[in-house]
Short mmCIF file of C-alpha atoms and ligand atoms in Angstrom, two decimals:
data_model
loop_
_atom_site.label_atom_id
_atom_site.label_comp_id
_atom_site.label_asym_id
_atom_site.label_seq_id
_atom_site.Cartn_x
_atom_site.Cartn_y
_atom_site.Cartn_z
CA MET U 1 -9.56 -3.32 -13.82
CA LYS U 2 -5.49 -3.24 -12.95
CA ILE U 3 -5.30 -0.59 -10.02
CA LEU U 4 -2.23 0.73 -8.40
CA LEU U 5 -2.63 2.72 -5.26
CA MET U 6 0.80 5.24 -4.87
CA GLY U 7 1.01 7.37 -2.47
CA PRO U 8 3.01 8.08 0.98
CA PRO U 9 3.80 6.26 3.78
CA GLY U 10 0.58 7.00 5.80
CA ALA U 11 -1.47 8.10 2.50
CA GLY U 12 -4.34 6.39 3.51
CA LYS U 13 -3.51 3.19 0.53
CA GLY U 14 -4.80 0.40 3.45
CA SER U 15 -7.69 2.16 4.49
CA GLN U 16 -8.95 3.12 0.84
CA SER U 17 -7.98 0.00 -0.47
CA GLU U 18 -10.03 -2.39 2.73
CA ARG U 19 -13.25 -0.67 0.46
CA LEU U 20 -12.75 -0.52 -2.85
CA VAL U 21 -11.61 -3.77 -2.87
CA LYS U 22 -15.12 -4.97 -1.41
CA ASP U 23 -17.27 -2.58 -3.99
CA PHE U 24 -14.90 -3.29 -7.38
CA ASP U 25 -14.85 -6.70 -6.35
CA LEU U 26 -10.80 -6.70 -6.99
CA THR U 27 -7.57 -9.18 -5.67
CA SER U 28 -5.76 -7.15 -2.92
CA ILE U 29 -2.13 -7.23 -3.55
CA SER U 30 -0.64 -5.40 -0.66
CA THR U 31 3.49 -6.15 -0.80
CA GLY U 32 3.52 -4.80 2.69
CA GLU U 33 0.67 -7.05 3.88
CA MET U 34 2.43 -10.17 2.35
CA PHE U 35 5.63 -10.10 4.06
CA ARG U 36 3.94 -9.17 7.29
CA GLU U 37 1.59 -12.14 6.86
CA ALA U 38 5.28 -14.31 6.03
CA TYR U 39 6.59 -12.46 9.32
CA LYS U 40 3.54 -13.73 11.06
CA ASN U 41 4.07 -17.24 9.79
CA GLY U 42 7.57 -17.81 10.31
CA GLU U 43 8.49 -18.10 6.42
CA PRO U 44 12.39 -17.27 5.96
CA LEU U 45 10.78 -14.82 3.04
CA GLY U 46 8.86 -12.48 6.02
CA ILE U 47 12.36 -13.08 8.36
CA GLU U 48 14.41 -11.97 5.52
CA ALA U 49 12.05 -9.01 4.92
CA MET U 50 11.63 -7.98 8.01
CA LYS U 51 15.34 -7.53 8.66
CA TYR U 52 14.72 -4.09 6.27
CA ILE U 53 11.19 -3.59 7.06
CA GLU U 54 11.72 -2.55 11.36
CA ARG U 55 14.60 -0.43 10.10
CA GLY U 56 12.27 1.59 7.73
CA GLU U 57 13.88 0.20 4.48
CA LEU U 58 12.90 -1.65 1.25
CA VAL U 59 12.87 -4.55 0.87
CA ASP U 60 15.42 -5.73 -1.83
CA ASP U 61 13.44 -5.31 -5.57
CA ASP U 62 14.68 -9.10 -6.45
CA ILE U 63 12.60 -10.77 -3.78
CA THR U 64 10.08 -8.21 -3.48
CA ASN U 65 9.75 -8.58 -7.59
CA GLU U 66 9.65 -12.39 -6.41
CA ILE U 67 6.67 -12.90 -4.27
CA VAL U 68 4.47 -10.07 -6.91
CA CYS U 69 4.75 -12.41 -9.72
CA LYS U 70 3.87 -15.07 -8.44
CA ARG U 71 1.39 -13.37 -6.66
CA LEU U 72 -0.27 -12.52 -10.45
CA LEU U 73 0.07 -15.49 -11.81
CA ARG U 74 -2.86 -17.12 -9.46
CA LYS U 75 -5.97 -17.16 -11.22
CA ASP U 76 -7.86 -14.94 -9.21
CA ALA U 77 -5.91 -12.14 -10.59
CA GLU U 78 -6.24 -12.77 -13.42
CA ARG U 79 -8.98 -10.45 -14.52
CA CYS U 80 -9.07 -7.69 -12.02
CA PHE U 81 -7.03 -6.54 -8.98
CA LEU U 82 -5.27 -3.27 -6.75
CA LEU U 83 -1.69 -2.99 -5.98
CA ASP U 84 -1.03 -1.08 -2.95
CA GLY U 85 2.86 -0.81 -2.24
CA TYR U 86 3.93 -2.09 -4.98
CA PRO U 87 6.22 -1.36 -7.05
CA ARG U 88 7.64 1.70 -5.06
CA THR U 89 11.06 2.29 -7.22
CA VAL U 90 11.95 2.55 -11.35
CA LYS U 91 13.19 -1.14 -11.48
CA GLN U 92 9.98 -2.33 -9.58
CA ALA U 93 7.54 -1.29 -11.97
CA GLU U 94 10.44 -1.75 -14.81
CA ALA U 95 9.62 -5.43 -13.72
CA LEU U 96 6.51 -4.62 -13.25
CA ASP U 97 5.84 -3.81 -16.98
CA ASP U 98 7.41 -7.34 -18.48
CA MET U 99 5.43 -9.34 -15.54
CA LEU U 100 2.27 -7.96 -17.56
CA GLU U 101 3.14 -7.51 -21.00
CA LYS U 102 4.21 -12.05 -20.96
CA MET U 103 0.34 -12.57 -19.71
CA ASN U 104 -0.87 -9.93 -22.15
CA SER U 105 -2.18 -7.27 -20.06
CA ARG U 106 -1.65 -3.65 -18.66
CA LEU U 107 -2.18 -1.07 -15.61
CA THR U 108 -5.74 0.91 -16.13
CA ALA U 109 -4.95 3.54 -13.78
CA VAL U 110 -3.06 4.20 -11.26
CA ILE U 111 -4.45 7.20 -8.50
CA ASN U 112 -1.31 8.95 -6.48
CA ILE U 113 -2.95 10.17 -2.86
CA THR U 114 -1.24 13.49 -1.61
CA VAL U 115 -0.46 14.39 2.03
CA ASP U 116 1.83 16.89 3.62
CA LYS U 117 4.24 15.61 6.09
CA VAL U 118 3.05 16.89 9.56
CA ALA U 119 -0.63 14.68 8.55
CA ILE U 120 1.92 11.94 7.23
CA LEU U 121 3.63 12.16 11.05
CA GLU U 122 0.24 12.49 12.38
CA ARG U 123 -1.36 9.59 10.75
CA MET U 124 1.55 6.69 11.31
CA ILE U 125 2.19 7.53 14.34
CA GLY U 126 -1.51 7.38 15.64
CA ARG U 127 -1.77 3.90 13.12
CA ARG U 128 -2.86 0.78 15.50
CA VAL U 129 -3.32 -2.32 13.37
CA CYS U 130 -5.70 -5.49 14.29
CA LYS U 131 -3.14 -8.51 14.79
CA ARG U 132 -5.75 -11.22 14.00
CA CYS U 133 -7.29 -9.74 10.59
CA SER U 134 -5.16 -6.54 9.68
CA ALA U 135 -7.96 -4.47 9.07
CA THR U 136 -6.15 -1.22 10.17
CA TYR U 137 -7.32 2.42 12.96
CA HIS U 138 -6.23 5.26 14.31
CA LEU U 139 -6.06 6.43 17.81
CA SER U 140 -7.56 9.55 16.85
CA PHE U 141 -9.19 9.75 13.82
CA LYS U 142 -10.70 6.41 13.18
CA PRO U 143 -11.23 5.21 16.70
CA THR U 144 -12.15 1.34 17.65
CA LYS U 145 -15.42 1.18 19.92
CA VAL U 146 -13.09 -0.44 22.81
CA ASP U 147 -10.12 0.39 22.91
CA GLY U 148 -7.66 -1.58 22.13
CA ILE U 149 -9.96 -3.91 20.36
CA CYS U 150 -11.08 -4.50 17.09
CA ASP U 151 -14.16 -3.58 15.64
CA LYS U 152 -14.20 -6.90 13.17
CA CYS U 153 -13.01 -8.90 14.46
CA GLY U 154 -11.89 -8.71 17.83
CA GLY U 155 -8.75 -8.79 17.84
CA GLU U 156 -5.84 -7.42 19.31
CA LEU U 157 -4.36 -3.96 18.46
CA TYR U 158 -0.91 -3.29 18.07
CA GLN U 159 1.79 -0.56 16.69
CA ARG U 160 3.85 -1.39 14.15
CA GLU U 161 7.69 -1.50 14.48
CA ASP U 162 7.90 0.67 11.54
CA ASP U 163 5.57 3.03 13.24
CA GLN U 164 8.40 4.22 15.51
CA LEU U 165 9.45 8.05 14.75
CA GLU U 166 12.60 7.16 13.87
CA SER U 167 11.84 4.07 11.46
CA VAL U 168 8.83 6.84 9.89
CA ARG U 169 11.72 9.65 9.37
CA ASN U 170 13.86 7.21 7.32
CA ARG U 171 10.84 5.88 5.41
CA LEU U 172 9.61 9.67 3.89
CA ASN U 173 13.13 10.08 2.96
CA ILE U 174 12.92 6.88 0.52
CA TYR U 175 10.00 7.80 -0.21
CA GLU U 176 11.26 10.95 -1.86
CA THR U 177 14.49 9.78 -3.30
CA LYS U 178 13.57 6.32 -4.53
CA THR U 179 9.56 6.56 -4.85
CA ASN U 180 7.99 9.96 -6.63
CA PRO U 181 9.51 8.93 -9.74
CA LEU U 182 7.24 6.93 -10.40
CA ILE U 183 4.76 9.71 -10.30
CA ASN U 184 6.14 10.67 -13.81
CA TYR U 185 6.72 7.38 -15.03
CA TYR U 186 2.97 7.15 -14.83
CA ASP U 187 2.02 10.23 -15.52
CA ASN U 188 3.53 10.07 -18.92
CA ARG U 189 1.20 7.50 -20.43
CA GLY U 190 -1.40 9.55 -19.02
CA ILE U 191 -2.63 6.99 -16.69
CA LEU U 192 -2.32 8.55 -13.12
CA ARG U 193 -4.96 10.83 -11.20
CA ASN U 194 -3.86 12.54 -8.08
CA VAL U 195 -6.22 12.70 -5.35
CA ASP U 196 -6.06 14.93 -2.51
CA GLY U 197 -5.98 12.99 0.74
CA MET U 198 -6.14 15.61 3.86
CA GLN U 199 -9.87 15.04 3.31
CA SER U 200 -11.84 12.88 5.63
CA PHE U 201 -11.72 9.40 4.72
CA ASN U 202 -14.88 8.89 2.45
CA ALA U 203 -13.94 12.06 0.35
CA VAL U 204 -11.43 10.55 -0.66
CA TYR U 205 -12.68 7.64 -1.99
CA GLU U 206 -15.41 9.42 -3.66
CA ASP U 207 -12.75 11.52 -5.21
CA ILE U 208 -10.76 8.08 -5.83
CA LYS U 209 -13.93 6.54 -7.49
CA HIS U 210 -14.83 9.53 -9.77
CA ALA U 211 -10.83 9.56 -11.61
CA LEU U 212 -11.62 5.53 -11.35
CA GLU U 213 -14.63 6.42 -13.72
CA ASP U 214 -12.21 9.17 -15.12
CA ILE U 215 -9.46 7.02 -16.86
CA THR U 216 -11.48 3.63 -17.70
P1 ADP V 301 3.17 1.84 4.18
O1 ADP V 301 1.52 1.34 4.44
O2 ADP V 301 3.25 2.76 5.64
O3 ADP V 301 3.11 3.03 2.84
P2 ADP V 301 3.56 -0.98 3.58
O4 ADP V 301 3.07 -1.58 4.72
O5 ADP V 301 3.06 -0.55 2.65
O6 ADP V 301 3.78 0.50 4.57
O7 ADP V 301 4.87 -2.16 3.30
C1 ADP V 301 6.02 -1.78 5.17
C2 ADP V 301 7.21 -2.05 4.72
O8 ADP V 301 7.31 -3.04 3.90
C3 ADP V 301 7.44 -0.89 3.34
O9 ADP V 301 8.15 -0.06 4.41
C4 ADP V 301 9.02 -1.33 3.49
O10 ADP V 301 10.15 -1.77 4.09
C5 ADP V 301 8.85 -3.04 2.78
N1 ADP V 301 7.80 -2.99 1.12
C6 ADP V 301 6.10 -3.03 1.00
N2 ADP V 301 5.99 -2.38 -0.43
C7 ADP V 301 7.38 -3.05 -0.60
C8 ADP V 301 7.87 -3.18 -1.71
N3 ADP V 301 7.04 -2.73 -2.90
N4 ADP V 301 9.41 -2.48 -1.67
C9 ADP V 301 10.58 -2.67 -1.01
N5 ADP V 301 9.74 -2.73 0.46
C10 ADP V 301 8.82 -2.89 0.47
P1 ADP V 302 -0.74 3.68 4.12
O1 ADP V 302 -1.25 3.04 3.54
O2 ADP V 302 -0.78 4.84 2.69
O3 ADP V 302 0.32 3.60 4.73
P2 ADP V 302 -3.59 3.90 6.36
O4 ADP V 302 -4.44 3.65 4.96
O5 ADP V 302 -2.48 2.94 6.95
O6 ADP V 302 -2.22 4.35 4.87
O7 ADP V 302 -3.05 4.78 6.63
C1 ADP V 302 -2.42 5.48 7.52
C2 ADP V 302 -3.05 5.78 8.77
O8 ADP V 302 -4.10 7.21 8.85
C3 ADP V 302 -4.03 4.96 9.31
O9 ADP V 302 -4.05 5.21 10.95
C4 ADP V 302 -5.45 5.27 8.75
O10 ADP V 302 -6.63 4.84 10.04
C5 ADP V 302 -5.31 6.85 9.68
N1 ADP V 302 -6.04 7.60 7.79
C6 ADP V 302 -6.08 7.15 6.01
N2 ADP V 302 -6.99 8.22 5.49
C7 ADP V 302 -7.65 8.90 6.68
C8 ADP V 302 -8.06 10.28 6.90
N3 ADP V 302 -8.15 10.83 5.02
N4 ADP V 302 -8.02 11.06 7.66
C9 ADP V 302 -7.24 10.71 8.68
N5 ADP V 302 -6.91 9.55 9.00
C10 ADP V 302 -6.51 8.93 8.39
ZN1 ZN V 303 -9.67 -7.80 13.16
#
């Protein structure tokens, strides 16, 4: 299975991929996560990427394509992977097609999670992430047992720099103009399924599983 999870920021891609990766034994490839990890480790790539991320802008296509290309060449991505947050532009989608073609491979399914704008804002403003293990929570919709402490690893929670209102607005605009066209790009190939992301975590998950069964 080679799956791509799409949807606006805050749609629930990260939350759903946490479960999908475990249940289907997939290699998770999240460009946002890779950039944040590189930044945390003080790598030049992370420092460069954070300049864009902080402002809610997309990281340069060439930089992004290069890290994905390297990641896809690793052994654990050979059979099954789940892409979360990549591609986000048509240029990236074309680059991904080229990479996969060279590997004699292709995407099997694209799941597009839909949510309305008000919910997106609410979700992103209340999002909290574990500093240590990157697990994602929400102040109201998925609170931790102890305030500010990760249920899974005991790490401290933080609010992402780009989850402040100003940068969220910017990201939504960019999503509309740059990423939305990808829906048609994949729909034309018959591998795209829409899933209603306005439901509970579990209901969204069940719908994704059904959509995957339907395609594969
Ligand atoms: P979200 O979970 O809110 O959709 P991500 O963690 O996927 O956010 O991404 C965070 C930020 O990292 C993006 O706003 C963008 O700046 C950068 N980023 C992630 N993936 C890409 C990509 N494929 N192309 C360009 N920038 C990206
Ligand atoms: P994305 O990766 O698409 O940006 P996340 O999975 O990080 O989205 O979810 C954004 C925020 O919304 C998180 O705080 C998460 O806990 C919350 N969230 C995700 N899915 C749902 C849902 N179905 N119902 C309520 N809150 C949700
Ligand atoms: Zn944790």
